[in-house]
Amino acid sequence: LRSVPWYSVYGNHDYQKDPCACSTDPSDCAQVNWDVTNLTRFYMPGFNWFRQHPDLDLEVVGLDLNKFMDGWNMSTAHDDLNFGDCQWTDCKAECLGNSNARAEQAFDLFRERFENSTARNLLVFSHYPTDYFSSVPDFLRNLSNASQHDIIYFGGHRHNVDNTTTWQTQPNRNWVVGGGGGWSCDGPSQ
């Protein structure tokens, strides 16, 4: 398993003790790794990033969308969503500001790659499943648009593995792949 790079983005628990929560500089982050050939660590060259694989006609896009930690509650307005785990950091206000900025940067990056990538296939992922983004309909609309790209989206957070409890993105696909993170799997079919 360690003979290929593993791609990553930060999830909610990752930020709780990481100096990254309080900083705008990716070099302050314990998990950031710019070296795709360093197979001892996951590859994550920043908060939001992409990597092209022309031989596969594929582009991978990693997004930090921790602002949407409470997005499961679809009655919460976009402006009222915030990264609740900032309460466990040493810098709650800075953490909230950083998570808002990183989410905005994530959507900007996704939009830019959606519009400009020449790859037929986009593999997009964040820590959260698509049903957490009901307050961002443009993002869901683009994930569902197959006119330029075949898009598959992977999200986690929820301790389940399925493609039925998510906001559907047909004709493209998406999965929640949150294997429990040390807790348990919550779905009845696990």
PDB file of C-alpha atoms in Angstrom:
ATOM      1  CA  LEU A   1       0.000   0.000   0.000  1.00  0.00           C
ATOM      2  CA  ARG A   2       2.900   2.376   0.549  1.00  0.00           C
ATOM      3  CA  SER A   3       4.272   1.983  -2.987  1.00  0.00           C
ATOM      4  CA  VAL A   4       1.956   4.736  -4.285  1.00  0.00           C
ATOM      5  CA  PRO A   5       1.150   8.214  -2.973  1.00  0.00           C
ATOM      6  CA  TRP A   6      -1.907   8.592  -0.745  1.00  0.00           C
ATOM      7  CA  TYR A   7      -3.689  11.920  -1.164  1.00  0.00           C
ATOM      8  CA  SER A   8      -5.166  13.793   1.782  1.00  0.00           C
ATOM      9  CA  VAL A   9      -6.949  16.889   3.057  1.00  0.00           C
ATOM     10  CA  TYR A  10      -7.543  18.008   6.621  1.00  0.00           C
ATOM     11  CA  GLY A  11     -10.618  16.737   8.468  1.00  0.00           C
ATOM     12  CA  ASN A  12     -12.200  18.204  11.565  1.00  0.00           C
ATOM     13  CA  HIS A  13     -10.213  16.212  14.139  1.00  0.00           C
ATOM     14  CA  ASP A  14      -6.923  16.938  12.352  1.00  0.00           C
ATOM     15  CA  TYR A  15      -7.159  20.621  13.211  1.00  0.00           C
ATOM     16  CA  GLN A  16      -7.793  20.270  16.949  1.00  0.00           C
ATOM     17  CA  LYS A  17      -4.129  20.236  18.018  1.00  0.00           C
ATOM     18  CA  ASP A  18      -2.436  21.237  14.762  1.00  0.00           C
ATOM     19  CA  PRO A  19      -0.857  24.730  14.617  1.00  0.00           C
ATOM     20  CA  CYS A  20      -2.369  24.904  11.144  1.00  0.00           C
ATOM     21  CA  ALA A  21      -5.715  25.928  12.649  1.00  0.00           C
ATOM     22  CA  CYS A  22      -4.174  29.197  13.828  1.00  0.00           C
ATOM     23  CA  SER A  23      -2.067  29.976  10.765  1.00  0.00           C
ATOM     24  CA  THR A  24      -2.553  30.985   7.155  1.00  0.00           C
ATOM     25  CA  ASP A  25       0.823  29.487   6.217  1.00  0.00           C
ATOM     26  CA  PRO A  26       0.706  25.834   5.062  1.00  0.00           C
ATOM     27  CA  SER A  27       4.311  25.352   6.203  1.00  0.00           C
ATOM     28  CA  ASP A  28       3.030  25.648   9.804  1.00  0.00           C
ATOM     29  CA  CYS A  29       0.841  22.575   9.303  1.00  0.00           C
ATOM     30  CA  ALA A  30       1.940  19.231  10.745  1.00  0.00           C
ATOM     31  CA  GLN A  31       0.399  17.193   7.921  1.00  0.00           C
ATOM     32  CA  VAL A  32       1.290  19.232   4.848  1.00  0.00           C
ATOM     33  CA  ASN A  33       3.678  17.342   2.561  1.00  0.00           C
ATOM     34  CA  TRP A  34       4.683  18.852  -0.785  1.00  0.00           C
ATOM     35  CA  ASP A  35       6.782  15.856  -1.850  1.00  0.00           C
ATOM     36  CA  VAL A  36       4.681  13.339  -3.776  1.00  0.00           C
ATOM     37  CA  THR A  37       7.655  10.946  -3.818  1.00  0.00           C
ATOM     38  CA  ASN A  38       7.793  10.840   0.012  1.00  0.00           C
ATOM     39  CA  LEU A  39       5.726   7.703   0.530  1.00  0.00           C
ATOM     40  CA  THR A  40       6.180   7.720   4.316  1.00  0.00           C
ATOM     41  CA  ARG A  41       3.509  10.444   4.552  1.00  0.00           C
ATOM     42  CA  PHE A  42       0.293  11.317   2.785  1.00  0.00           C
ATOM     43  CA  TYR A  43       0.627  13.815  -0.059  1.00  0.00           C
ATOM     44  CA  MET A  44      -1.105  17.093   0.814  1.00  0.00           C
ATOM     45  CA  PRO A  45       0.690  20.131  -0.638  1.00  0.00           C
ATOM     46  CA  GLY A  46      -1.597  22.689   0.989  1.00  0.00           C
ATOM     47  CA  PHE A  47      -5.121  23.367   2.175  1.00  0.00           C
ATOM     48  CA  ASN A  48      -6.653  23.091  -1.304  1.00  0.00           C
ATOM     49  CA  TRP A  49      -4.773  21.617  -4.188  1.00  0.00           C
ATOM     50  CA  PHE A  50      -4.896  19.701  -7.474  1.00  0.00           C
ATOM     51  CA  ARG A  51      -2.650  17.229  -9.231  1.00  0.00           C
ATOM     52  CA  GLN A  52      -2.799  16.250 -12.869  1.00  0.00           C
ATOM     53  CA  HIS A  53      -2.370  12.699 -14.140  1.00  0.00           C
ATOM     54  CA  PRO A  54      -2.302  13.105 -17.944  1.00  0.00           C
ATOM     55  CA  ASP A  55      -1.552   9.410 -18.512  1.00  0.00           C
ATOM     56  CA  LEU A  56      -4.948   8.639 -16.916  1.00  0.00           C
ATOM     57  CA  ASP A  57      -6.766  11.673 -18.374  1.00  0.00           C
ATOM     58  CA  LEU A  58      -7.420  12.495 -14.719  1.00  0.00           C
ATOM     59  CA  GLU A  59      -7.087  15.402 -12.342  1.00  0.00           C
ATOM     60  CA  VAL A  60      -7.334  15.013  -8.555  1.00  0.00           C
ATOM     61  CA  VAL A  61      -8.712  17.979  -6.596  1.00  0.00           C
ATOM     62  CA  GLY A  62      -8.438  18.092  -2.777  1.00  0.00           C
ATOM     63  CA  LEU A  63     -10.638  20.600  -0.919  1.00  0.00           C
ATOM     64  CA  ASP A  64     -10.590  21.845   2.683  1.00  0.00           C
ATOM     65  CA  LEU A  65     -14.285  22.338   3.452  1.00  0.00           C
ATOM     66  CA  ASN A  66     -14.270  22.108   7.248  1.00  0.00           C
ATOM     67  CA  LYS A  67     -16.479  25.206   7.449  1.00  0.00           C
ATOM     68  CA  PHE A  68     -19.288  22.769   6.551  1.00  0.00           C
ATOM     69  CA  MET A  69     -18.844  20.494   9.572  1.00  0.00           C
ATOM     70  CA  ASP A  70     -22.463  21.237  10.578  1.00  0.00           C
ATOM     71  CA  GLY A  71     -23.747  21.155   7.005  1.00  0.00           C
ATOM     72  CA  TRP A  72     -25.703  17.991   7.798  1.00  0.00           C
ATOM     73  CA  ASN A  73     -28.302  20.395   9.226  1.00  0.00           C
ATOM     74  CA  MET A  74     -29.819  21.610   5.966  1.00  0.00           C
ATOM     75  CA  SER A  75     -31.835  24.298   7.723  1.00  0.00           C
ATOM     76  CA  THR A  76     -28.638  26.174   8.633  1.00  0.00           C
ATOM     77  CA  ALA A  77     -27.985  29.092   6.286  1.00  0.00           C
ATOM     78  CA  HIS A  78     -24.616  29.249   4.532  1.00  0.00           C
ATOM     79  CA  ASP A  79     -23.501  32.328   6.479  1.00  0.00           C
ATOM     80  CA  ASP A  80     -24.367  30.621   9.780  1.00  0.00           C
ATOM     81  CA  LEU A  81     -22.241  27.547   9.117  1.00  0.00           C
ATOM     82  CA  ASN A  82     -18.912  27.429  10.881  1.00  0.00           C
ATOM     83  CA  PHE A  83     -16.226  24.968  11.817  1.00  0.00           C
ATOM     84  CA  GLY A  84     -17.398  23.858  15.264  1.00  0.00           C
ATOM     85  CA  ASP A  85     -14.162  22.098  16.158  1.00  0.00           C
ATOM     86  CA  CYS A  86     -12.434  25.481  16.348  1.00  0.00           C
ATOM     87  CA  GLN A  87     -13.620  25.436  19.964  1.00  0.00           C
ATOM     88  CA  TRP A  88     -10.925  22.809  20.633  1.00  0.00           C
ATOM     89  CA  THR A  89      -8.069  24.948  19.305  1.00  0.00           C
ATOM     90  CA  ASP A  90      -5.989  27.622  21.046  1.00  0.00           C
ATOM     91  CA  CYS A  91      -7.277  30.266  18.611  1.00  0.00           C
ATOM     92  CA  LYS A  92     -11.009  29.933  18.040  1.00  0.00           C
ATOM     93  CA  ALA A  93     -11.448  33.261  16.210  1.00  0.00           C
ATOM     94  CA  GLU A  94      -8.448  32.719  13.914  1.00  0.00           C
ATOM     95  CA  CYS A  95      -9.521  29.131  13.265  1.00  0.00           C
ATOM     96  CA  LEU A  96     -13.027  30.235  12.247  1.00  0.00           C
ATOM     97  CA  GLY A  97     -11.593  32.885   9.933  1.00  0.00           C
ATOM     98  CA  ASN A  98      -9.143  30.408   8.418  1.00  0.00           C
ATOM     99  CA  SER A  99     -11.808  27.763   7.829  1.00  0.00           C
ATOM    100  CA  ASN A 100     -14.060  30.317   6.121  1.00  0.00           C
ATOM    101  CA  ALA A 101     -11.181  31.492   3.914  1.00  0.00           C
ATOM    102  CA  ARG A 102     -10.129  27.919   3.086  1.00  0.00           C
ATOM    103  CA  ALA A 103     -13.678  26.985   2.086  1.00  0.00           C
ATOM    104  CA  GLU A 104     -13.898  30.024  -0.192  1.00  0.00           C
ATOM    105  CA  GLN A 105     -10.507  29.128  -1.679  1.00  0.00           C
ATOM    106  CA  ALA A 106     -11.695  25.534  -2.128  1.00  0.00           C
ATOM    107  CA  PHE A 107     -14.747  26.558  -4.129  1.00  0.00           C
ATOM    108  CA  ASP A 108     -12.646  28.970  -6.196  1.00  0.00           C
ATOM    109  CA  LEU A 109     -10.156  26.190  -6.962  1.00  0.00           C
ATOM    110  CA  PHE A 110     -12.878  23.697  -7.845  1.00  0.00           C
ATOM    111  CA  ARG A 111     -14.599  26.211 -10.116  1.00  0.00           C
ATOM    112  CA  GLU A 112     -11.295  27.058 -11.813  1.00  0.00           C
ATOM    113  CA  ARG A 113     -10.400  23.377 -12.367  1.00  0.00           C
ATOM    114  CA  PHE A 114     -13.954  22.564 -13.487  1.00  0.00           C
ATOM    115  CA  GLU A 115     -13.781  25.330 -16.093  1.00  0.00           C
ATOM    116  CA  ASN A 116     -10.146  24.975 -17.193  1.00  0.00           C
ATOM    117  CA  SER A 117      -8.982  21.401 -16.710  1.00  0.00           C
ATOM    118  CA  THR A 118      -8.453  19.495 -19.946  1.00  0.00           C
ATOM    119  CA  ALA A 119      -8.745  16.135 -18.155  1.00  0.00           C
ATOM    120  CA  ARG A 120     -11.841  14.136 -18.993  1.00  0.00           C
ATOM    121  CA  ASN A 121     -11.971  12.762 -15.437  1.00  0.00           C
ATOM    122  CA  LEU A 122     -12.011  14.744 -12.191  1.00  0.00           C
ATOM    123  CA  LEU A 123     -11.618  12.980  -8.859  1.00  0.00           C
ATOM    124  CA  VAL A 124     -12.689  15.506  -6.228  1.00  0.00           C
ATOM    125  CA  PHE A 125     -12.613  14.930  -2.482  1.00  0.00           C
ATOM    126  CA  SER A 126     -12.998  16.614   0.868  1.00  0.00           C
ATOM    127  CA  HIS A 127     -13.684  15.448   4.386  1.00  0.00           C
ATOM    128  CA  TYR A 128     -17.474  15.890   3.999  1.00  0.00           C
ATOM    129  CA  PRO A 129     -20.137  14.123   1.901  1.00  0.00           C
ATOM    130  CA  THR A 130     -22.199  15.993  -0.675  1.00  0.00           C
ATOM    131  CA  ASP A 131     -25.301  16.277   1.526  1.00  0.00           C
ATOM    132  CA  TYR A 132     -23.361  18.734   3.730  1.00  0.00           C
ATOM    133  CA  PHE A 133     -23.331  21.287   0.871  1.00  0.00           C
ATOM    134  CA  SER A 134     -27.029  22.062   0.367  1.00  0.00           C
ATOM    135  CA  SER A 135     -26.223  25.721   1.064  1.00  0.00           C
ATOM    136  CA  VAL A 136     -23.817  25.789  -1.909  1.00  0.00           C
ATOM    137  CA  PRO A 137     -26.031  24.848  -4.874  1.00  0.00           C
ATOM    138  CA  ASP A 138     -23.500  25.991  -7.500  1.00  0.00           C
ATOM    139  CA  PHE A 139     -20.973  23.482  -6.160  1.00  0.00           C
ATOM    140  CA  LEU A 140     -23.530  20.648  -6.267  1.00  0.00           C
ATOM    141  CA  ARG A 141     -24.647  21.714  -9.748  1.00  0.00           C
ATOM    142  CA  ASN A 142     -21.070  21.577 -11.043  1.00  0.00           C
ATOM    143  CA  LEU A 143     -20.452  18.203  -9.380  1.00  0.00           C
ATOM    144  CA  SER A 144     -23.518  16.993 -11.312  1.00  0.00           C
ATOM    145  CA  ASN A 145     -22.452  18.466 -14.655  1.00  0.00           C
ATOM    146  CA  ALA A 146     -20.940  15.860 -16.998  1.00  0.00           C
ATOM    147  CA  SER A 147     -20.702  18.078 -20.084  1.00  0.00           C
ATOM    148  CA  GLN A 148     -16.923  18.572 -19.726  1.00  0.00           C
ATOM    149  CA  HIS A 149     -15.818  16.008 -17.152  1.00  0.00           C
ATOM    150  CA  ASP A 150     -16.775  12.714 -15.621  1.00  0.00           C
ATOM    151  CA  ILE A 151     -16.638  13.636 -11.947  1.00  0.00           C
ATOM    152  CA  ILE A 152     -16.457  11.327  -8.979  1.00  0.00           C
ATOM    153  CA  TYR A 153     -16.577  12.915  -5.540  1.00  0.00           C
ATOM    154  CA  PHE A 154     -15.490  11.262  -2.295  1.00  0.00           C
ATOM    155  CA  GLY A 155     -16.353  12.612   1.145  1.00  0.00           C
ATOM    156  CA  GLY A 156     -15.978  11.185   4.616  1.00  0.00           C
ATOM    157  CA  HIS A 157     -16.793  12.430   8.125  1.00  0.00           C
ATOM    158  CA  ARG A 158     -19.873  10.286   8.548  1.00  0.00           C
ATOM    159  CA  HIS A 159     -18.854   6.816   9.729  1.00  0.00           C
ATOM    160  CA  ASN A 160     -20.364   4.964   6.819  1.00  0.00           C
ATOM    161  CA  VAL A 161     -19.556   3.751   3.323  1.00  0.00           C
ATOM    162  CA  ASP A 162     -22.325   4.183   0.752  1.00  0.00           C
ATOM    163  CA  ASN A 163     -23.572   6.140  -2.225  1.00  0.00           C
ATOM    164  CA  THR A 164     -27.204   6.381  -1.170  1.00  0.00           C
ATOM    165  CA  THR A 165     -27.245   8.780   1.815  1.00  0.00           C
ATOM    166  CA  THR A 166     -25.525  11.582  -0.100  1.00  0.00           C
ATOM    167  CA  TRP A 167     -26.855  14.403  -2.258  1.00  0.00           C
ATOM    168  CA  GLN A 168     -27.008  12.705  -5.626  1.00  0.00           C
ATOM    169  CA  THR A 169     -24.834  14.111  -8.420  1.00  0.00           C
ATOM    170  CA  GLN A 170     -26.065  12.175 -11.428  1.00  0.00           C
ATOM    171  CA  PRO A 171     -24.970  11.589 -14.065  1.00  0.00           C
ATOM    172  CA  ASN A 172     -21.715  11.802 -12.099  1.00  0.00           C
ATOM    173  CA  ARG A 173     -21.079   9.799  -8.936  1.00  0.00           C
ATOM    174  CA  ASN A 174     -20.217  10.399  -5.301  1.00  0.00           C
ATOM    175  CA  TRP A 175     -19.523   8.273  -2.258  1.00  0.00           C
ATOM    176  CA  VAL A 176     -19.238   8.750   1.473  1.00  0.00           C
ATOM    177  CA  VAL A 177     -16.204   6.744   2.567  1.00  0.00           C
ATOM    178  CA  GLY A 178     -15.817   7.554   6.252  1.00  0.00           C
ATOM    179  CA  GLY A 179     -14.550   4.264   7.583  1.00  0.00           C
ATOM    180  CA  GLY A 180     -15.071   5.039  11.251  1.00  0.00           C
ATOM    181  CA  GLY A 181     -11.967   7.014  12.146  1.00  0.00           C
ATOM    182  CA  GLY A 182     -11.345   4.968  15.275  1.00  0.00           C
ATOM    183  CA  TRP A 183     -14.994   4.953  16.304  1.00  0.00           C
ATOM    184  CA  SER A 184     -17.396   2.676  14.507  1.00  0.00           C
ATOM    185  CA  CYS A 185     -19.271   2.445  11.265  1.00  0.00           C
ATOM    186  CA  ASP A 186     -22.797   3.779  11.709  1.00  0.00           C
ATOM    187  CA  GLY A 187     -24.665   2.416   8.716  1.00  0.00           C
ATOM    188  CA  PRO A 188     -26.908  -0.626   9.020  1.00  0.00           C
ATOM    189  CA  SER A 189     -25.282  -2.350   6.043  1.00  0.00           C
ATOM    190  CA  GLN A 190     -21.694  -2.022   7.267  1.00  0.00           C
TER     191      GLN A 190
END
